[in-house]
């Protein structure tokens, strides 16, 4: 209670969004975050998306607020406001996919299958509003068959979201393929009530300058983000771990202790 009183003024508590959160949400904000601005930011997100306490903890631990709106995109030149701002704030960079338990050398089809098998976790990472339409969604264009990796519909944005997976570093030609899928969905699936289809390219890594150049020439709304399959250890943890030499030395000492006299 002392921490609660010292952290927020009366005006902050009686105004949105803190006043709309249950007590244990507020305790979570106080115990998990030490910076006032971050507490208010996560409080606003919790109210906006209707997060439970456990979901709030999940997003704090994954630093979701820092990743929202960070995907490289061309929405300002391909979408009209305010849709461009809404779409930008819907995508993240990077996407945290540690829950899949996959190694870095995973193949695209394996990554796709793992995401579908853990769909509830993937939807949680994507954020509020995403509805799964299907995987390897078939499109016929000019008598030829094409297949979208993952197709979603965003209920709040009222648009289809085409997700293309690349288990390699970003290449400019990836946008051509994704742009083609977006056009096909717009022509064959989008209704008059739907907003323009958007695309999200998820890749292993990217050169931000190369991605920026490629997006300038893309005429379809596209975001580019990385995915992470494993969290990197912080420098503090790395420094506390023993080196290979330390481990070998300890093993050698242990063997000497157990040697017969």
mmCIF file of N, CA and C in Angstrom, residues 48 103 110 137 157 197 247:
data_model
loop_
_atom_site.group_PDB
_atom_site.id
_atom_site.type_symbol
_atom_site.label_atom_id
_atom_site.label_comp_id
_atom_site.label_asym_id
_atom_site.label_seq_id
_atom_site.Cartn_x
_atom_site.Cartn_y
_atom_site.Cartn_z
ATOM 1 N N UNK A 48 -7.028 -1.505 -22.990
ATOM 2 C CA UNK A 48 -7.372 -1.510 -24.415
ATOM 3 C C UNK A 48 -7.684 -2.913 -24.934
ATOM 4 N N UNK A 103 14.771 -25.014 -33.113
ATOM 5 C CA UNK A 103 16.140 -24.552 -33.285
ATOM 6 C C UNK A 103 16.202 -23.516 -34.398
ATOM 7 N N UNK A 110 8.264 -26.543 -41.387
ATOM 8 C CA UNK A 110 8.270 -26.937 -39.977
ATOM 9 C C UNK A 110 7.834 -25.779 -39.090
ATOM 10 N N UNK A 137 -3.343 -21.571 -47.767
ATOM 11 C CA UNK A 137 -4.625 -21.206 -48.369
ATOM 12 C C UNK A 137 -4.464 -21.143 -49.884
ATOM 13 N N UNK A 157 -9.586 -4.267 -37.392
ATOM 14 C CA UNK A 157 -9.164 -3.532 -38.584
ATOM 15 C C UNK A 157 -10.044 -3.844 -39.791
ATOM 16 N N UNK A 197 -6.286 -5.416 -47.797
ATOM 17 C CA UNK A 197 -5.499 -6.496 -47.201
ATOM 18 C C UNK A 197 -4.088 -6.015 -46.915
ATOM 19 N N UNK A 247 34.413 -25.486 -16.496
ATOM 20 C CA UNK A 247 33.704 -26.759 -16.364
ATOM 21 C C UNK A 247 34.674 -27.931 -16.448
#
